[in-house]
Amino acid sequence: MSVIAEAAPRPRVAPTFRLPGISSPVASDSLAGKVVLIDFWASWCEPCRKSFPWMSDLQKRRAAEGLVIVAINLDKERDKADAFLDQHPAPFLVAFDPEGKTAEAYHVSGMPTSVLVGRDGTILETHIGFDPKKAGAWDAKIAEACKR
Amino acid sequence: MSSHRGVLGAALLIIVIAGMNGCAAMSVHPWDRDLLAEKKMKLVPSPTERAIDDHIYFSKEGSTGGQGVGGGGCGCN
């Protein structure tokens, strides 16, 4: 029966979440009306080391256009996530989900996975992995979502 | 007697089918792959013991490698 559950369609409307953050909780309700890029990452994820500087730059460039980046960490141990954040600064929202409940809700199938959520709360695009060569095309899609 | 056998047979069939399905939907979530890559998840966790075993296989039967399994990975390929 679980086979059928696994084959359930991906959600069209972004599932809501409320997770602990660095200083205060991060809730999806507070991001209504914004273009949200949800990035699922972990300290052991090699491509995440490249995506963090890119996302920092992206957040700076597109903050005025209404883009908010939420990086959801899926490490089981907070220490490992903190050590990663010490090395890779994250000037965007960071939330912690050691149980992976949000990852399950968003059908994360690889690390990292980025989900682009439009202003109306619908999932526009899901991007698996991070390749600097493909980042330009991904950025263009994010720019388009900001214009909507 | 024969109806008993029929019931038993049906029960056995259900058990076998259920058993075959048992592991069908089990998979490691991408965010759990770090656990697979941990040292303690190796078949032989001690590198020295592994090297000694490998040496024995190499000198006795000329075979080498195949001592480990893949783990970790980002799951994005």
Short mmCIF file of C-alpha atoms in Angstrom, two decimals:
data_model
loop_
_atom_site.label_atom_id
_atom_site.label_comp_id
_atom_site.label_asym_id
_atom_site.label_seq_id
_atom_site.Cartn_x
_atom_site.Cartn_y
_atom_site.Cartn_z
CA MET A 1 0.00 0.00 0.00
CA SER A 2 2.94 2.25 0.68
CA VAL A 3 3.81 1.91 -3.02
CA ILE A 4 0.65 3.85 -3.84
CA ALA A 5 1.51 6.46 -1.21
CA GLU A 6 4.95 6.93 -2.78
CA ALA A 7 3.43 7.48 -6.18
CA ALA A 8 1.22 10.29 -4.88
CA PRO A 9 1.47 13.35 -7.14
CA ARG A 10 3.81 16.14 -6.17
CA PRO A 11 2.00 18.96 -4.41
CA ARG A 12 1.01 21.91 -6.60
CA VAL A 13 0.47 24.28 -3.71
CA ALA A 14 3.55 24.69 -1.51
CA PRO A 15 3.04 22.78 1.79
CA THR A 16 3.13 25.06 4.83
CA PHE A 17 5.84 24.73 7.49
CA ARG A 18 6.93 26.20 10.79
CA LEU A 19 10.48 25.31 11.78
CA PRO A 20 13.08 26.51 14.25
CA GLY A 21 15.50 29.00 12.75
CA ILE A 22 18.78 30.49 13.89
CA SER A 23 17.28 33.13 16.19
CA SER A 24 13.52 32.87 15.65
CA PRO A 25 11.17 30.31 14.05
CA VAL A 26 10.70 30.36 10.29
CA ALA A 27 7.08 30.04 9.18
CA SER A 28 5.77 29.86 5.64
CA ASP A 29 2.75 32.03 6.60
CA SER A 30 4.99 35.04 7.08
CA LEU A 31 6.24 34.73 3.49
CA ALA A 32 2.87 35.21 1.79
CA GLY A 33 3.07 37.44 -1.29
CA LYS A 34 6.80 36.85 -1.71
CA VAL A 35 8.64 34.75 -4.25
CA VAL A 36 10.22 32.06 -2.10
CA LEU A 37 13.14 29.85 -2.98
CA ILE A 38 13.17 26.90 -0.60
CA ASP A 39 16.51 25.13 -0.61
CA PHE A 40 16.87 21.75 1.09
CA TRP A 41 20.48 21.19 2.14
CA ALA A 42 22.74 19.24 4.51
CA SER A 43 26.28 19.73 5.81
CA TRP A 44 27.55 16.58 4.05
CA CYS A 45 26.10 17.64 0.68
CA GLU A 46 29.00 18.51 -1.60
CA PRO A 47 27.11 20.69 -4.17
CA CYS A 48 25.63 22.72 -1.28
CA ARG A 49 29.07 24.23 -0.71
CA LYS A 50 28.83 25.75 -4.15
CA SER A 51 25.18 26.72 -3.95
CA PHE A 52 25.52 28.75 -0.74
CA PRO A 53 27.73 31.52 -2.20
CA TRP A 54 25.48 31.58 -5.25
CA MET A 55 22.34 31.91 -3.12
CA SER A 56 23.96 34.66 -1.04
CA ASP A 57 24.56 36.62 -4.22
CA LEU A 58 21.06 35.83 -5.51
CA GLN A 59 19.43 37.04 -2.29
CA LYS A 60 21.35 40.32 -2.50
CA ARG A 61 20.49 40.88 -6.17
CA ARG A 62 16.81 40.02 -5.97
CA ALA A 63 15.74 41.05 -2.46
CA ALA A 64 14.24 44.26 -3.83
CA GLU A 65 12.22 42.23 -6.34
CA GLY A 66 10.56 40.34 -3.49
CA LEU A 67 12.68 37.18 -3.37
CA VAL A 68 13.13 35.39 -0.06
CA ILE A 69 15.44 32.40 0.25
CA VAL A 70 14.72 29.81 2.93
CA ALA A 71 17.45 27.19 3.33
CA ILE A 72 16.03 24.19 5.18
CA ASN A 73 18.73 22.08 6.79
CA LEU A 74 18.12 18.32 7.02
CA ASP A 75 21.05 17.30 9.23
CA LYS A 76 20.15 15.09 12.16
CA GLU A 77 22.71 16.86 14.33
CA ARG A 78 22.53 20.62 14.69
CA ASP A 79 26.31 20.84 15.41
CA LYS A 80 27.13 19.72 11.88
CA ALA A 81 24.81 22.32 10.37
CA ASP A 82 26.30 25.04 12.57
CA ALA A 83 29.85 24.08 11.55
CA PHE A 84 28.82 24.31 7.88
CA LEU A 85 27.23 27.73 8.46
CA ASP A 86 30.43 28.95 10.11
CA GLN A 87 32.33 28.17 6.92
CA HIS A 88 29.61 29.14 4.45
CA PRO A 89 27.88 32.37 5.45
CA ALA A 90 24.15 32.40 4.81
CA PRO A 91 22.70 35.93 4.58
CA PHE A 92 19.21 34.47 4.12
CA LEU A 93 16.68 32.58 6.25
CA VAL A 94 17.92 29.24 7.58
CA ALA A 95 15.55 26.70 9.16
CA PHE A 96 16.25 23.34 10.75
CA ASP A 97 14.25 20.19 10.09
CA PRO A 98 16.20 17.21 11.50
CA GLU A 99 13.23 14.88 11.02
CA GLY A 100 12.89 15.73 7.32
CA LYS A 101 9.11 16.27 7.51
CA THR A 102 9.19 19.23 5.10
CA ALA A 103 11.50 17.33 2.74
CA GLU A 104 8.92 14.57 2.67
CA ALA A 105 6.07 17.02 2.08
CA TYR A 106 7.98 18.61 -0.82
CA HIS A 107 9.00 15.21 -2.31
CA VAL A 108 12.72 15.97 -2.15
CA SER A 109 14.45 13.41 -4.37
CA GLY A 110 18.07 14.60 -4.24
CA MET A 111 20.36 16.90 -2.33
CA PRO A 112 20.23 19.81 -2.72
CA THR A 113 16.70 20.42 -4.00
CA SER A 114 15.41 23.92 -4.61
CA VAL A 115 11.72 24.69 -4.89
CA LEU A 116 10.58 27.95 -6.41
CA VAL A 117 7.29 29.15 -4.95
CA GLY A 118 5.38 31.96 -6.62
CA ARG A 119 3.69 34.90 -4.91
CA ASP A 120 0.37 33.02 -4.92
CA GLY A 121 1.91 30.08 -3.02
CA THR A 122 2.01 27.63 -5.93
CA ILE A 123 5.10 25.61 -6.77
CA LEU A 124 6.48 26.94 -10.05
CA GLU A 125 9.62 24.84 -10.46
CA THR A 126 11.68 22.22 -8.67
CA HIS A 127 15.40 22.02 -9.28
CA ILE A 128 17.50 19.04 -8.14
CA GLY A 129 21.23 19.38 -7.54
CA PHE A 130 23.40 22.43 -8.14
CA ASP A 131 25.55 22.94 -11.19
CA PRO A 132 27.22 26.36 -11.57
CA LYS A 133 26.94 25.97 -15.35
CA LYS A 134 23.15 25.69 -15.15
CA ALA A 135 22.78 28.41 -12.52
CA GLY A 136 22.20 31.10 -15.18
CA ALA A 137 19.09 29.39 -16.55
CA TRP A 138 17.81 28.81 -13.03
CA ASP A 139 18.39 32.48 -12.19
CA ALA A 140 16.38 33.49 -15.28
CA LYS A 141 13.42 31.41 -14.06
CA ILE A 142 13.64 33.03 -10.63
CA ALA A 143 13.74 36.48 -12.27
CA GLU A 144 10.64 35.60 -14.26
CA ALA A 145 8.82 34.51 -11.10
CA CYS A 146 9.72 37.84 -9.45
CA LYS A 147 8.12 39.74 -12.33
CA ARG A 148 4.80 37.90 -11.98
CA MET B 1 -9.90 -32.14 4.51
CA SER B 2 -9.51 -30.72 1.03
CA SER B 3 -11.22 -27.47 2.03
CA HIS B 4 -8.72 -27.18 4.91
CA ARG B 5 -5.90 -27.57 2.42
CA GLY B 6 -7.46 -24.93 0.23
CA VAL B 7 -7.62 -22.49 3.14
CA LEU B 8 -4.04 -23.32 4.14
CA GLY B 9 -2.88 -22.88 0.56
CA ALA B 10 -4.63 -19.54 0.27
CA ALA B 11 -3.14 -18.39 3.58
CA LEU B 12 0.33 -19.47 2.45
CA LEU B 13 -0.11 -17.65 -0.85
CA ILE B 14 -1.14 -14.45 0.98
CA ILE B 15 1.88 -14.72 3.31
CA VAL B 16 4.27 -15.25 0.39
CA ILE B 17 2.84 -12.33 -1.62
CA ALA B 18 2.90 -10.08 1.45
CA GLY B 19 6.50 -11.10 2.06
CA MET B 20 7.47 -10.28 -1.51
CA ASN B 21 5.93 -6.82 -1.18
CA GLY B 22 7.45 -6.15 2.23
CA CYS B 23 10.57 -4.38 1.05
CA ALA B 24 9.22 -3.10 -2.27
CA ALA B 25 8.58 0.46 -1.13
CA MET B 26 11.51 0.84 1.21
CA SER B 27 14.07 3.33 0.09
CA VAL B 28 16.63 5.54 1.75
CA HIS B 29 15.51 9.16 1.65
CA PRO B 30 18.06 11.48 0.02
CA TRP B 31 18.40 13.39 3.29
CA ASP B 32 19.20 10.15 5.15
CA ARG B 33 22.13 9.20 2.94
CA ASP B 34 24.65 10.66 5.33
CA LEU B 35 23.82 7.79 7.67
CA LEU B 36 24.68 5.25 4.94
CA ALA B 37 28.07 6.91 4.47
CA GLU B 38 28.97 6.69 8.15
CA LYS B 39 31.93 4.54 9.13
CA LYS B 40 29.85 2.25 11.29
CA MET B 41 27.71 1.33 8.28
CA LYS B 42 30.63 -0.37 6.52
CA LEU B 43 30.64 -4.17 6.30
CA VAL B 44 34.04 -4.19 8.04
CA PRO B 45 34.38 -0.96 10.00
CA SER B 46 38.08 -1.38 10.86
CA PRO B 47 40.41 -0.28 8.02
CA THR B 48 43.26 -2.47 9.35
CA GLU B 49 41.09 -5.56 9.47
CA ARG B 50 39.86 -4.78 5.99
CA ALA B 51 43.40 -4.38 4.64
CA ILE B 52 44.46 -7.71 6.22
CA ASP B 53 41.41 -9.47 4.78
CA ASP B 54 42.09 -7.96 1.39
CA HIS B 55 45.72 -9.09 1.51
CA ILE B 56 44.66 -12.66 2.34
CA TYR B 57 42.26 -12.74 -0.60
CA PHE B 58 44.89 -11.25 -2.89
CA SER B 59 47.65 -13.72 -1.93
CA LYS B 60 45.45 -16.82 -1.70
CA GLU B 61 43.21 -16.41 -4.71
CA GLY B 62 44.48 -13.39 -6.62
CA SER B 63 41.33 -11.40 -6.01
CA THR B 64 41.15 -7.89 -4.73
CA GLY B 65 38.55 -5.23 -4.00
CA GLY B 66 34.85 -5.72 -3.62
CA GLN B 67 35.05 -5.20 0.10
CA GLY B 68 32.76 -2.28 0.38
CA VAL B 69 29.42 -0.97 -0.74
CA GLY B 70 28.48 2.39 -2.10
CA GLY B 71 26.95 4.83 0.32
CA GLY B 72 26.24 8.49 0.61
CA GLY B 73 26.00 10.51 -2.55
CA CYS B 74 23.67 13.39 -3.17
CA GLY B 75 21.05 11.30 -4.97
CA CYS B 76 20.87 13.95 -7.66
CA ASN B 77 22.37 11.98 -10.54
#
